[in-house]
mmCIF file of C-alpha atoms in Angstrom:
data_model
loop_
_atom_site.group_PDB
_atom_site.id
_atom_site.type_symbol
_atom_site.label_atom_id
_atom_site.label_comp_id
_atom_site.label_asym_id
_atom_site.label_seq_id
_atom_site.Cartn_x
_atom_site.Cartn_y
_atom_site.Cartn_z
ATOM 1 C CA MET A 1 42.742 133.889 63.761
ATOM 2 C CA ALA A 2 46.181 133.290 65.267
ATOM 3 C CA ASP A 3 46.540 131.491 68.582
ATOM 4 C CA TYR A 4 49.081 133.252 70.835
ATOM 5 C CA GLN A 5 48.874 130.921 73.823
ATOM 6 C CA ASP A 6 51.819 128.740 72.734
ATOM 7 C CA GLU A 7 54.326 131.592 72.406
ATOM 8 C CA GLU A 8 57.152 131.840 74.915
ATOM 9 C CA VAL A 9 59.551 134.730 75.376
ATOM 10 C CA HIS A 10 63.057 133.716 76.488
ATOM 11 C CA SER A 11 64.714 137.146 76.557
ATOM 12 C CA THR A 12 65.657 138.704 79.868
ATOM 13 C CA GLU A 13 67.450 141.775 78.512
ATOM 14 C CA SER A 14 66.014 145.249 78.974
ATOM 15 C CA GLY A 15 66.677 146.101 75.338
ATOM 16 C CA ALA A 16 68.937 148.986 76.376
ATOM 17 C CA SER A 17 72.011 149.707 74.324
ATOM 18 C CA GLU A 18 75.393 148.494 75.567
ATOM 19 C CA THR A 19 76.995 151.787 74.480
ATOM 20 C CA PHE A 20 76.118 155.456 74.077
ATOM 21 C CA PRO A 21 77.607 158.043 71.688
ATOM 22 C CA GLN A 22 79.851 160.842 72.951
ATOM 23 C CA GLN A 23 81.750 163.486 71.016
ATOM 24 C CA CYS A 24 85.421 162.588 70.707
ATOM 25 C CA SER A 25 86.576 165.921 72.135
ATOM 26 C CA ALA A 26 84.464 165.305 75.289
ATOM 27 C CA LEU A 27 86.243 162.027 76.136
ATOM 28 C CA ARG A 28 88.673 162.168 79.061
ATOM 29 C CA LYS A 29 91.656 160.213 80.327
ATOM 30 C CA ASN A 30 90.610 157.364 82.696
ATOM 31 C CA GLY A 31 87.191 157.319 81.016
ATOM 32 C CA HIS A 32 85.916 154.474 78.841
ATOM 33 C CA VAL A 33 85.547 154.173 75.075
ATOM 34 C CA VAL A 34 84.969 151.436 72.483
ATOM 35 C CA ILE A 35 88.057 150.925 70.298
ATOM 36 C CA LYS A 36 87.829 148.326 67.522
ATOM 37 C CA GLY A 37 84.864 146.636 69.221
ATOM 38 C CA HIS A 38 86.543 146.371 72.651
ATOM 39 C CA ALA A 39 85.583 148.239 75.823
ATOM 40 C CA CYS A 40 88.718 150.168 76.828
ATOM 41 C CA LYS A 41 89.895 152.508 79.556
ATOM 42 C CA ILE A 42 91.569 155.601 78.095
ATOM 43 C CA VAL A 43 95.182 155.822 79.297
ATOM 44 C CA GLU A 44 96.518 158.401 76.860
ATOM 45 C CA MET A 45 94.903 161.071 74.755
ATOM 46 C CA SER A 46 96.318 163.795 72.500
ATOM 47 C CA THR A 47 94.771 166.278 70.086
ATOM 48 C CA SER A 48 96.392 167.443 66.858
ATOM 49 C CA LYS A 49 95.792 170.895 65.427
ATOM 50 C CA THR A 50 93.318 171.516 62.655
ATOM 51 C CA GLY A 51 94.815 171.009 59.212
ATOM 52 C CA LYS A 52 94.360 173.304 56.215
ATOM 53 C CA HIS A 53 91.155 171.553 55.139
ATOM 54 C CA GLY A 54 90.264 169.257 58.000
ATOM 55 C CA HIS A 55 89.262 168.676 61.577
ATOM 56 C CA ALA A 56 91.404 168.466 64.668
ATOM 57 C CA LYS A 57 92.143 164.800 65.317
ATOM 58 C CA VAL A 58 92.118 163.032 68.669
ATOM 59 C CA HIS A 59 94.584 160.168 69.177
ATOM 60 C CA LEU A 60 93.313 157.704 71.800
ATOM 61 C CA VAL A 61 95.268 154.927 73.496
ATOM 62 C CA GLY A 62 93.196 152.517 75.558
ATOM 63 C CA ILE A 63 93.659 149.314 77.531
ATOM 64 C CA ASP A 64 91.008 146.616 77.009
ATOM 65 C CA ILE A 65 89.249 146.301 80.383
ATOM 66 C CA PHE A 66 88.970 142.517 80.053
ATOM 67 C CA SER A 67 92.145 141.349 78.273
ATOM 68 C CA GLY A 68 94.559 144.160 79.169
ATOM 69 C CA LYS A 69 95.596 144.622 75.510
ATOM 70 C CA LYS A 70 96.633 148.074 74.308
ATOM 71 C CA LEU A 71 94.502 149.504 71.463
ATOM 72 C CA GLU A 72 94.781 152.798 69.560
ATOM 73 C CA ASP A 73 92.422 154.878 67.444
ATOM 74 C CA ILE A 74 92.399 158.283 65.742
ATOM 75 C CA CYS A 75 89.124 160.138 65.345
ATOM 76 C CA PRO A 76 88.140 163.687 64.279
ATOM 77 C CA SER A 77 87.327 165.667 67.425
ATOM 78 C CA THR A 78 83.827 166.580 66.173
ATOM 79 C CA HIS A 79 82.808 162.972 65.485
ATOM 80 C CA ASN A 80 81.080 160.681 67.983
ATOM 81 C CA MET A 81 82.602 157.558 69.489
ATOM 82 C CA ASN A 82 80.790 154.848 71.399
ATOM 83 C CA VAL A 83 81.233 154.749 75.163
ATOM 84 C CA PRO A 84 80.364 151.471 76.910
ATOM 85 C CA HIS A 85 78.085 151.287 79.923
ATOM 86 C CA VAL A 86 80.522 149.851 82.503
ATOM 87 C CA LYS A 87 79.036 148.437 85.691
ATOM 88 C CA ARG A 88 80.934 147.185 88.733
ATOM 89 C CA THR A 89 79.416 144.988 91.417
ATOM 90 C CA GLU A 90 80.910 143.445 94.512
ATOM 91 C CA LEU A 91 79.928 139.876 95.384
ATOM 92 C CA GLN A 92 81.000 137.611 98.227
ATOM 93 C CA LEU A 93 83.000 134.515 97.274
ATOM 94 C CA VAL A 94 81.311 131.364 98.566
ATOM 95 C CA ASP A 95 83.247 128.612 96.793
ATOM 96 C CA VAL A 96 85.496 127.796 93.850
ATOM 97 C CA THR A 97 84.387 124.716 91.909
ATOM 98 C CA LYS A 98 86.785 121.981 90.771
ATOM 99 C CA ASP A 99 86.434 123.089 87.143
ATOM 100 C CA GLY A 100 87.515 126.663 88.003
ATOM 101 C CA TYR A 101 84.238 128.565 88.370
ATOM 102 C CA LEU A 102 83.557 131.120 91.106
ATOM 103 C CA SER A 103 80.472 130.636 93.259
ATOM 104 C CA LEU A 104 79.419 134.157 94.244
ATOM 105 C CA MET A 105 76.638 135.525 96.465
ATOM 106 C CA ASP A 106 75.034 138.960 96.166
ATOM 107 C CA ASP A 107 73.574 141.117 98.961
ATOM 108 C CA ASP A 108 70.125 139.512 98.542
ATOM 109 C CA GLY A 109 71.485 135.995 99.077
ATOM 110 C CA GLY A 110 71.231 134.962 95.416
ATOM 111 C CA THR A 111 74.128 132.970 94.021
ATOM 112 C CA ARG A 112 75.730 132.736 90.601
ATOM 113 C CA ASP A 113 78.225 130.188 89.329
ATOM 114 C CA ASP A 114 78.880 131.345 85.755
ATOM 115 C CA LEU A 115 82.201 133.218 86.068
ATOM 116 C CA LYS A 116 85.555 131.497 85.663
ATOM 117 C CA VAL A 117 88.510 132.283 87.906
ATOM 118 C CA PRO A 118 90.393 134.928 85.895
ATOM 119 C CA GLU A 119 93.876 134.237 84.584
ATOM 120 C CA GLY A 120 96.857 136.173 85.892
ATOM 121 C CA ASP A 121 97.515 137.904 89.189
ATOM 122 C CA VAL A 122 93.841 138.486 90.089
ATOM 123 C CA GLY A 123 93.041 134.774 89.724
ATOM 124 C CA LYS A 124 96.092 133.776 91.778
ATOM 125 C CA ASP A 125 95.148 136.306 94.488
ATOM 126 C CA ILE A 126 91.559 134.998 94.653
ATOM 127 C CA MET A 127 92.723 131.370 94.871
ATOM 128 C CA THR A 128 95.396 132.089 97.515
ATOM 129 C CA ARG A 129 92.980 134.021 99.729
ATOM 130 C CA PHE A 130 90.246 131.383 99.275
ATOM 131 C CA GLU A 131 92.624 128.514 100.140
ATOM 132 C CA ASN A 132 93.740 130.441 103.261
ATOM 133 C CA GLY A 133 90.102 130.504 104.418
ATOM 134 C CA GLU A 134 89.656 134.277 104.105
ATOM 135 C CA THR A 135 86.187 135.747 103.558
ATOM 136 C CA ILE A 136 86.600 137.880 100.452
ATOM 137 C CA ASN A 137 84.557 140.074 98.146
ATOM 138 C CA VAL A 138 85.208 139.854 94.410
ATOM 139 C CA THR A 139 84.652 142.897 92.186
ATOM 140 C CA ILE A 140 82.935 142.007 88.906
ATOM 141 C CA GLN A 141 83.116 144.402 85.961
ATOM 142 C CA LYS A 142 80.512 144.170 83.201
ATOM 143 C CA ALA A 143 80.473 145.921 79.812
ATOM 144 C CA MET A 144 79.140 145.120 76.339
ATOM 145 C CA GLY A 145 77.791 141.696 77.290
ATOM 146 C CA ALA A 146 81.042 140.473 78.852
ATOM 147 C CA GLU A 147 81.981 140.297 82.505
ATOM 148 C CA CYS A 148 85.062 139.383 84.490
ATOM 149 C CA ALA A 149 86.424 139.396 88.030
ATOM 150 C CA ILE A 150 88.875 142.299 88.250
ATOM 151 C CA SER A 151 89.872 142.399 91.926
ATOM 152 C CA CYS A 152 89.279 140.978 95.376
ATOM 153 C CA LYS A 153 89.525 142.258 98.936
ATOM 154 C CA MET A 154 88.790 141.169 102.486
ATOM 155 C CA SER A 155 85.133 141.296 103.546
ATOM 156 C CA LYS A 156 84.252 143.641 106.369
#
């Protein structure tokens, strides 16, 4: 007989998928889609006419929501593409550590210190406002297991 008392479970995920399928023709501009393994926001979309023996094709141009890189894909309009579950949360900035991590507090008072100050204009804006002593909220965007600070604004 097996003894199950020593087993520990270290997973905290719900087991839900990070993406869901959607027909290519149902995708819309400013929506999200997975292109080459990256969660992207659709910035341009065009449909070609049906060929003699084929399907209408949809040409998608997307911007990676984390890196800002431009990605393109062509898919038959009747085929499915993966759409990422994108979640945005707003957290209050408490501190910025010496090694460049944001210390953030949620509405329940819980804190998290696992996000780095982003590179580029958003990171500079966060640092400038923090150094000026402003109370700011940072918007965190999460998709496909990755998350990043995407904007900041004054707290109310």
